[in-house]
Coordinates of C-alpha atoms and ligand atoms in Angstrom, one line a residue:
M15 CA 156.6 112.6 120.6
S16 CA 156.0 114.8 123.7
D17 CA 157.0 117.8 121.9
R18 CA 154.5 117.2 119.0
E19 CA 152.7 120.6 118.1
T20 CA 148.9 120.9 118.9
W21 CA 146.3 123.5 118.0
A22 CA 146.3 126.5 120.2
T23 CA 142.6 126.6 120.5
R24 CA 139.8 124.2 119.6
L25 CA 138.3 127.2 117.4
G26 CA 141.7 127.0 115.8
F27 CA 141.4 123.4 114.7
I28 CA 137.8 124.1 113.5
L29 CA 138.7 126.9 111.4
A30 CA 141.5 125.1 109.9
A31 CA 139.4 122.2 109.0
I32 CA 136.8 124.4 107.8
G33 CA 139.7 126.0 105.7
S34 CA 140.6 123.0 104.2
A35 CA 137.0 121.6 103.5
V36 CA 136.0 125.2 101.7
G37 CA 138.2 125.4 98.5
L38 CA 138.0 125.3 94.6
G39 CA 135.4 122.8 95.2
N40 CA 133.0 124.8 96.7
I41 CA 133.2 127.9 94.8
W42 CA 133.9 126.4 91.4
Q43 CA 132.3 123.1 91.0
F44 CA 129.5 122.8 93.6
P45 CA 127.2 125.8 92.2
F46 CA 127.8 124.5 88.6
K47 CA 127.2 120.8 89.3
T48 CA 124.2 121.6 91.2
A49 CA 122.6 123.9 88.6
T50 CA 123.1 121.3 85.9
N51 CA 122.2 118.2 87.8
G52 CA 118.7 119.3 89.0
G53 CA 119.0 122.4 91.1
A54 CA 117.3 122.0 94.3
V55 CA 116.6 118.4 93.8
F56 CA 120.1 117.8 93.4
L57 CA 120.9 119.7 96.6
V58 CA 118.6 117.5 98.5
F59 CA 120.9 114.5 97.2
Y60 CA 123.9 116.2 98.1
L61 CA 122.8 117.0 101.4
A62 CA 122.1 113.6 102.2
A63 CA 125.4 112.3 100.8
V64 CA 127.0 114.7 103.1
L65 CA 125.0 113.8 106.0
L66 CA 124.6 109.9 105.7
I67 CA 128.3 109.3 104.1
G68 CA 130.3 112.6 104.6
V69 CA 129.8 113.0 108.2
P70 CA 130.2 109.3 109.4
A71 CA 133.4 109.2 107.2
I72 CA 135.0 112.3 108.6
L73 CA 134.4 111.3 112.3
A74 CA 136.0 108.1 111.2
E75 CA 139.1 110.0 110.1
F76 CA 139.1 112.1 113.2
V77 CA 139.1 108.8 115.2
V78 CA 142.2 107.6 113.8
G79 CA 143.8 110.9 114.0
R80 CA 143.0 111.8 117.5
R81 CA 143.4 108.3 119.1
T82 CA 146.9 108.2 117.7
K83 CA 148.4 111.9 117.6
S84 CA 150.4 110.6 114.8
N85 CA 150.7 111.2 111.1
A86 CA 148.2 109.3 108.8
I87 CA 150.8 106.6 108.0
D88 CA 152.1 105.7 111.3
A89 CA 148.8 106.0 112.9
F90 CA 147.6 102.5 111.7
A91 CA 150.7 100.9 113.1
E92 CA 149.9 102.9 116.4
L93 CA 146.7 101.4 116.7
G94 CA 148.3 97.8 116.7
H95 CA 147.7 97.2 112.9
P96 CA 151.1 97.6 111.0
Q97 CA 149.7 96.0 107.9
F98 CA 147.1 98.9 107.8
R99 CA 149.9 101.6 107.3
I100 CA 149.2 101.0 103.5
V101 CA 145.9 102.5 104.2
G102 CA 147.4 105.7 105.4
A103 CA 150.1 105.8 102.7
L104 CA 147.4 105.5 99.9
G105 CA 145.5 108.6 101.6
V106 CA 149.0 110.8 101.5
F107 CA 149.7 109.5 97.9
T108 CA 146.2 110.6 97.1
G109 CA 146.7 113.6 98.6
F110 CA 150.0 114.5 97.0
W111 CA 148.3 113.5 93.5
I112 CA 145.4 116.0 93.9
L113 CA 147.6 118.8 95.1
S114 CA 149.9 118.3 92.0
Y115 CA 147.3 119.8 89.8
Y116 CA 145.1 121.8 92.4
D117 CA 148.3 124.1 92.9
V118 CA 148.1 124.7 89.1
V119 CA 144.7 125.7 89.2
G120 CA 145.8 127.9 92.3
G121 CA 148.4 129.4 90.1
W122 CA 145.6 130.5 87.6
V123 CA 143.6 132.1 90.2
L124 CA 146.9 134.3 91.0
R125 CA 147.0 135.3 87.3
Y126 CA 143.2 136.0 87.4
I127 CA 143.9 138.5 90.1
L128 CA 146.6 140.4 88.3
G129 CA 144.3 140.0 85.3
S130 CA 141.3 141.7 87.2
A131 CA 143.5 144.4 88.5
T132 CA 145.0 145.5 85.0
G133 CA 141.8 144.5 83.1
A134 CA 144.1 142.1 81.0
Y135 CA 141.4 139.8 80.6
F136 CA 138.5 142.3 79.7
G137 CA 139.0 142.2 76.1
N138 CA 139.0 138.5 75.5
P139 CA 138.6 136.4 78.5
A140 CA 138.7 132.8 76.6
E141 CA 141.9 134.0 74.8
Y142 CA 143.3 135.1 78.2
F143 CA 142.4 131.6 79.8
G144 CA 144.2 129.8 77.0
A145 CA 147.2 131.9 77.7
V146 CA 147.5 131.6 81.4
S147 CA 146.1 128.2 81.9
A148 CA 149.1 126.2 80.2
G149 CA 152.6 126.5 79.3
P150 CA 155.6 128.7 80.9
E151 CA 153.2 130.9 82.4
A152 CA 151.1 128.2 84.3
V153 CA 154.3 126.7 85.4
L154 CA 155.6 129.9 86.8
A155 CA 152.1 130.8 88.4
Q156 CA 152.0 127.2 90.0
A157 CA 155.3 127.7 91.4
L158 CA 154.5 130.8 93.1
F159 CA 151.1 129.2 94.6
L160 CA 153.2 126.6 96.2
I161 CA 155.6 129.0 97.5
I162 CA 152.9 130.7 99.5
C163 CA 151.7 127.4 100.6
M164 CA 155.1 126.1 101.7
S165 CA 155.8 129.6 103.7
I166 CA 152.6 129.0 105.7
V167 CA 153.2 125.3 106.5
A168 CA 156.9 125.8 107.5
L169 CA 155.9 128.2 110.2
G170 CA 154.1 125.2 111.8
I171 CA 150.8 124.3 113.0
E172 CA 150.0 127.0 115.6
D173 CA 152.1 130.0 114.1
G174 CA 151.4 129.1 110.5
I175 CA 148.3 127.0 109.6
E176 CA 146.3 128.1 112.9
K177 CA 147.2 131.8 112.4
A178 CA 146.6 131.9 108.8
T179 CA 143.4 130.0 108.6
K180 CA 141.7 132.2 111.7
V181 CA 142.2 135.2 109.2
M182 CA 141.2 133.4 105.9
V183 CA 138.1 131.6 106.9
P184 CA 136.3 134.6 108.4
S185 CA 137.6 136.8 105.5
I186 CA 136.1 134.3 102.9
V187 CA 132.8 134.1 104.9
L188 CA 132.7 137.9 104.9
L189 CA 133.8 138.6 101.4
M190 CA 131.3 136.1 100.1
L191 CA 128.4 137.6 102.1
A192 CA 129.4 141.0 100.7
L193 CA 129.5 139.8 97.2
A194 CA 126.3 138.1 97.6
A195 CA 124.5 140.9 98.8
W196 CA 125.8 142.9 96.1
A197 CA 124.8 140.4 93.5
A198 CA 121.2 140.3 94.8
T199 CA 120.7 143.7 93.7
L200 CA 121.8 142.9 90.1
G201 CA 119.2 142.8 87.4
G202 CA 119.7 138.9 86.9
A203 CA 119.4 137.9 90.5
A204 CA 116.0 136.4 90.2
D205 CA 116.7 134.5 87.2
G206 CA 120.3 133.4 88.4
Y207 CA 118.6 132.1 91.7
A208 CA 116.0 130.2 89.6
Y209 CA 118.7 128.7 87.3
F210 CA 120.7 127.6 90.3
L211 CA 117.9 126.0 92.6
T212 CA 114.8 125.4 90.6
P213 CA 114.1 121.6 91.0
D214 CA 114.3 119.6 88.3
F215 CA 113.5 115.9 88.4
S216 CA 113.6 115.1 84.7
T217 CA 117.4 115.8 84.5
L218 CA 118.1 114.0 88.0
T219 CA 116.0 111.0 86.8
A220 CA 117.7 111.1 83.4
N221 CA 121.5 111.0 85.0
A222 CA 120.5 108.9 88.0
G223 CA 123.6 106.6 87.4
D224 CA 125.9 109.9 87.5
V225 CA 124.2 111.9 90.2
I226 CA 124.6 109.5 92.9
P227 CA 128.3 109.0 92.8
F228 CA 128.8 112.7 91.7
A229 CA 126.9 113.8 95.0
V230 CA 129.0 111.2 97.1
G231 CA 132.4 112.1 95.1
Q232 CA 131.7 115.7 95.7
A233 CA 130.8 114.8 99.5
F234 CA 134.5 113.5 99.9
F235 CA 136.1 116.0 98.0
T236 CA 134.4 119.0 99.8
L237 CA 135.1 117.6 103.2
S238 CA 138.9 116.9 102.2
L239 CA 138.3 113.1 102.9
G240 CA 140.4 110.2 101.5
M241 CA 143.7 112.4 101.4
A242 CA 144.7 111.8 105.1
I243 CA 143.9 115.6 105.8
M244 CA 141.2 115.0 108.4
I245 CA 143.3 112.3 110.2
T246 CA 146.4 114.4 110.3
Y247 CA 144.6 117.8 111.4
S248 CA 142.9 115.7 114.2
S249 CA 146.1 114.3 115.4
Y250 CA 146.7 117.9 117.0
I251 CA 143.8 118.1 119.0
D252 CA 142.8 117.3 122.6
E253 CA 140.8 114.6 123.9
D254 CA 138.2 117.0 125.6
D255 CA 136.8 117.9 122.2
S256 CA 133.7 116.6 121.0
L257 CA 134.4 115.1 117.5
P258 CA 130.8 115.0 116.7
V259 CA 130.1 118.8 117.4
D260 CA 133.2 119.8 115.9
G261 CA 132.5 117.6 112.6
G262 CA 128.9 119.2 112.5
I263 CA 130.1 122.8 112.8
I264 CA 132.7 121.8 109.9
V265 CA 130.3 120.2 107.6
V266 CA 127.3 122.9 108.0
T267 CA 129.6 125.8 107.6
N268 CA 131.2 124.1 104.4
T269 CA 127.8 123.5 102.8
L270 CA 126.6 126.8 103.4
I271 CA 129.7 128.4 101.7
G272 CA 129.0 126.3 98.6
V273 CA 125.5 127.5 98.7
L274 CA 126.7 131.0 99.1
A275 CA 128.9 130.7 96.3
G276 CA 126.2 129.8 94.1
L277 CA 124.3 132.8 95.2
V278 CA 127.2 135.0 94.3
V279 CA 128.0 133.5 90.7
F280 CA 124.6 132.7 88.9
P281 CA 123.4 136.4 89.8
I282 CA 126.3 138.0 88.3
L283 CA 126.5 136.0 85.2
F284 CA 122.9 136.1 84.5
A285 CA 123.1 140.0 84.9
I286 CA 125.5 140.2 82.2
G287 CA 123.8 137.7 79.9
V288 CA 126.8 134.9 80.0
S289 CA 125.9 131.6 79.5
P290 CA 126.4 129.6 82.8
D291 CA 126.1 126.6 80.8
T292 CA 129.4 125.3 81.3
S293 CA 131.3 123.4 83.9
G294 CA 134.9 123.3 84.7
P295 CA 137.3 125.7 84.5
S296 CA 135.8 127.8 81.8
A297 CA 132.8 128.4 84.0
I298 CA 134.4 130.4 86.9
F299 CA 137.5 131.6 84.7
V300 CA 135.9 132.6 81.6
A301 CA 132.3 133.0 82.3
M302 CA 133.0 135.1 85.3
A303 CA 135.9 137.1 83.8
S304 CA 133.6 137.9 80.8
A305 CA 130.9 139.2 83.5
F306 CA 133.6 141.4 85.2
G307 CA 134.7 142.8 81.9
Q308 CA 131.3 144.2 81.4
L309 CA 130.1 145.3 84.8
P310 CA 130.9 148.7 86.2
A311 CA 133.9 148.5 88.8
G312 CA 134.7 145.1 87.0
R313 CA 138.3 145.4 88.3
V314 CA 137.6 145.7 91.7
L315 CA 134.8 143.0 91.7
G316 CA 137.4 140.6 89.9
V317 CA 140.3 141.4 92.5
L318 CA 137.6 140.5 95.2
F319 CA 136.0 137.7 93.6
F320 CA 139.2 135.9 92.6
G321 CA 140.9 136.9 96.1
V322 CA 138.3 134.9 98.0
V323 CA 138.8 131.9 95.5
L324 CA 142.8 132.3 96.2
I325 CA 142.2 132.4 100.3
A326 CA 139.8 129.3 99.6
A327 CA 142.4 127.3 97.4
V328 CA 145.6 128.4 99.8
S329 CA 143.6 127.3 102.9
S330 CA 142.8 123.8 101.3
A331 CA 146.2 123.3 99.8
I332 CA 148.1 123.9 103.0
S333 CA 146.1 121.1 104.7
L334 CA 147.4 118.8 102.0
L335 CA 151.0 119.9 102.5
E336 CA 150.7 119.4 106.1
V337 CA 149.8 115.7 105.7
I338 CA 152.9 115.3 103.9
V339 CA 155.3 117.6 106.1
A340 CA 153.5 115.7 109.2
Y341 CA 155.0 112.1 108.1
G342 CA 158.4 113.7 107.5
V343 CA 158.3 115.6 111.1
D344 CA 157.4 112.3 112.8
N345 CA 160.1 110.3 110.7
T346 CA 162.9 112.3 109.9
G347 CA 165.3 114.4 111.6
F348 CA 164.8 117.2 109.1
S349 CA 163.2 120.5 109.9
R350 CA 159.9 121.7 109.1
L351 CA 161.1 124.3 106.8
T352 CA 163.3 121.6 104.7
L353 CA 160.5 119.2 104.7
S354 CA 157.9 121.8 103.4
F355 CA 160.2 123.0 100.7
A356 CA 161.2 119.4 99.6
A357 CA 157.3 118.4 99.5
G358 CA 156.9 121.8 97.2
A359 CA 159.5 120.9 94.9
G360 CA 158.1 117.2 94.5
L361 CA 154.6 118.5 93.8
F362 CA 156.0 121.1 91.6
V363 CA 157.7 118.5 89.4
L364 CA 154.7 116.1 89.6
G365 CA 152.4 119.0 88.7
L366 CA 154.4 119.9 85.7
P367 CA 152.5 117.9 83.2
S368 CA 149.2 119.4 84.5
A369 CA 150.5 122.7 84.0
W370 CA 152.0 122.5 80.6
D371 CA 148.7 121.0 79.4
T372 CA 145.3 120.9 80.7
A373 CA 144.4 117.6 79.1
W374 CA 147.1 116.5 81.9
L375 CA 145.2 118.2 84.3
G376 CA 141.9 116.5 83.5
W377 CA 143.3 113.1 83.3
F378 CA 145.1 113.7 87.0
D379 CA 141.8 114.7 88.3
T380 CA 139.7 112.0 86.8
L381 CA 141.8 109.2 88.1
A382 CA 141.7 111.0 91.6
Y383 CA 138.0 111.4 91.6
K384 CA 137.2 108.1 90.1
L385 CA 139.7 105.6 91.7
F386 CA 142.1 107.0 94.3
L387 CA 139.7 109.0 96.5
P388 CA 136.9 106.4 96.7
L389 CA 139.3 103.7 97.3
S390 CA 141.1 105.5 99.8
V391 CA 138.0 106.6 101.7
L392 CA 136.6 102.9 101.7
L393 CA 139.9 101.5 103.4
V394 CA 139.5 103.8 106.0
L395 CA 136.0 103.0 106.6
V396 CA 136.8 99.3 106.4
F397 CA 139.4 100.0 108.9
V398 CA 137.5 102.0 111.4
G399 CA 134.2 100.0 111.2
W400 CA 135.5 96.6 111.0
V401 CA 138.8 96.4 112.5
L402 CA 139.1 99.3 115.1
S403 CA 135.3 98.8 115.8
G404 CA 134.5 99.2 119.6
E405 CA 138.0 101.1 120.2
A406 CA 136.6 103.8 117.3
V407 CA 133.4 104.1 119.5
A408 CA 135.3 104.6 122.7
E409 CA 137.5 107.3 120.9
L410 CA 134.5 109.1 119.5
R411 CA 132.9 109.2 122.8
Q412 CA 135.8 111.0 124.5
G413 CA 135.1 114.6 125.0
T414 CA 131.2 114.3 124.3
G415 CA 130.2 113.4 127.9
G416 CA 128.1 110.4 126.5
L417 CA 126.9 109.6 122.7
G418 CA 123.9 107.7 123.7
A419 CA 122.8 105.6 120.9
F420 CA 125.0 107.6 118.3
G421 CA 128.1 105.7 119.0
P422 CA 126.7 102.4 117.8
V423 CA 124.4 103.9 115.1
W424 CA 127.6 105.6 113.8
L425 CA 129.5 102.5 113.5
W426 CA 127.0 100.6 112.0
M427 CA 126.5 103.1 109.4
V428 CA 130.1 103.1 108.7
R429 CA 129.8 99.0 108.7
T430 CA 127.1 99.1 106.2
V431 CA 125.5 102.0 104.5
V432 CA 128.5 104.3 104.2
I433 CA 130.8 101.3 103.0
L434 CA 128.2 100.2 100.4
A435 CA 127.5 103.6 99.3
V436 CA 131.4 104.1 98.7
I437 CA 131.6 100.7 97.0
L438 CA 128.9 101.8 94.7
T439 CA 130.5 105.0 93.9
L440 CA 133.9 103.4 93.2
A441 CA 132.4 100.7 90.7
L442 CA 130.5 103.4 89.0
G443 CA 133.3 105.7 88.9
L444 CA 135.5 102.8 87.5
Q445 CA 133.0 101.8 85.0
T446 CA 132.8 105.7 83.5
L447 CA 136.6 105.8 83.7
F448 CA 136.9 102.6 81.5
L449 CA 134.0 103.9 79.2
G450 CA 135.6 107.1 78.8
S451 CA 133.1 109.4 80.0
E452 CA 133.9 113.1 81.0
P453 CA 135.8 113.7 84.1
A454 CA 134.3 115.2 86.9
I455 CA 135.9 118.3 87.8
V456 CA 138.1 119.3 85.1
P457 CA 137.0 118.5 81.5
P458 CA 140.2 118.8 79.2
I459 CA 139.7 121.9 77.3
Ligands
PFF13 N1 138.0 120.6 100.4 C1 138.6 121.1 99.3 C2 137.8 121.9 98.1 O1 136.8 121.4 97.9 O2 138.6 122.2 97.1 C3 139.5 119.7 98.5 C4 140.9 119.9 98.7 C5 141.4 119.9 97.3 C6 141.6 120.0 99.8 C7 142.7 120.0 97.3 C8 142.9 120.4 99.8 C9 143.2 120.2 98.7 F1 144.6 120.4 98.5

């Protein structure tokens, strides 16, 4: 596989990985979950989850990908453990599953850009959401979103994903900064910040059983873990990059963009007096839309806001599509173009129920969040921590000029704290799954 593609530059890899991490999870889910789960106190839990669990786990995926320079399934065989290919397969499956409904939401975002430009939702935002979020219109929008993603992935790593994310990620940051600066001038800014970040210990203690698994689950989802993405992206990098440094940059930027999203969303909602007391789709698609309907220059602001959301969603979705295409490129004689469109067609079909009815979307999401994602992360961690072990530390050391105690500390974190936290998350998730509590991301509407 000497002609396997690589990133043209280290920055290209970092930006692509940030593009994957920064997605709907940051803009849509994170601010609302933070606000309703204890504000700044939740933020502390979330940061702890990201640092203690997310960072060791992302490094574990990087190690597998870079060591083997292979797609996420064959990587396990290349490491001498063909029986663990099932772990990679579960990651690819989880990604496929998640992308099947993520692209439906991507389609909604496309409709909202159009709706902002024409002012179509200004009259009745809730009715507009009902009309575009399910049924034939949602199917069409889902197909359009997929076509955008397939076209980028079909162009390849360097010419497609790297070039696209080099423009997309800086655009996300700049547009969000501009929106946050403008939002700060609104009358509701101080109330918005207070709602977002005021520490609230009582909510946190009342929901402790939910908050911890949610913080951990959010850390995985937002860092694109458990979907074989980071294994695949790191398979295109060189041995002379420092994985801990790259991972640190990706994690910090991802978190900052989530916080920035909160600084955009809440001042806008409070300025107009729209209740932010909702989570899931209505939070961003109905509440934000109501605000744009009432603000001066609402059309321009709506296009800008949903434009950022679209860029974030596309740069995430292409990372998942690449996971599937990478396996095909390594194992079949088909071209990248054919494989991208074949994967897109498969995703379109699996996504049809979610596009048709948001209750299906909620069901797909719940299963992903509570079962597939934590299970997939857990198996990778067990493999890296207990099977690969010393070899994993050796790979982590490559390109760092020496890790000191960090290597063994990382390995032991993966072997113990991280694995235990994931088992706990999985157990609590399964318990709520079977007790039928509310889905984590997209409550059925
Ligand atoms: N990190 C992404 C997010 O926060 O939205 C998660 C993700 C979801 C990545 C779906 C890729 C994807 F297709």
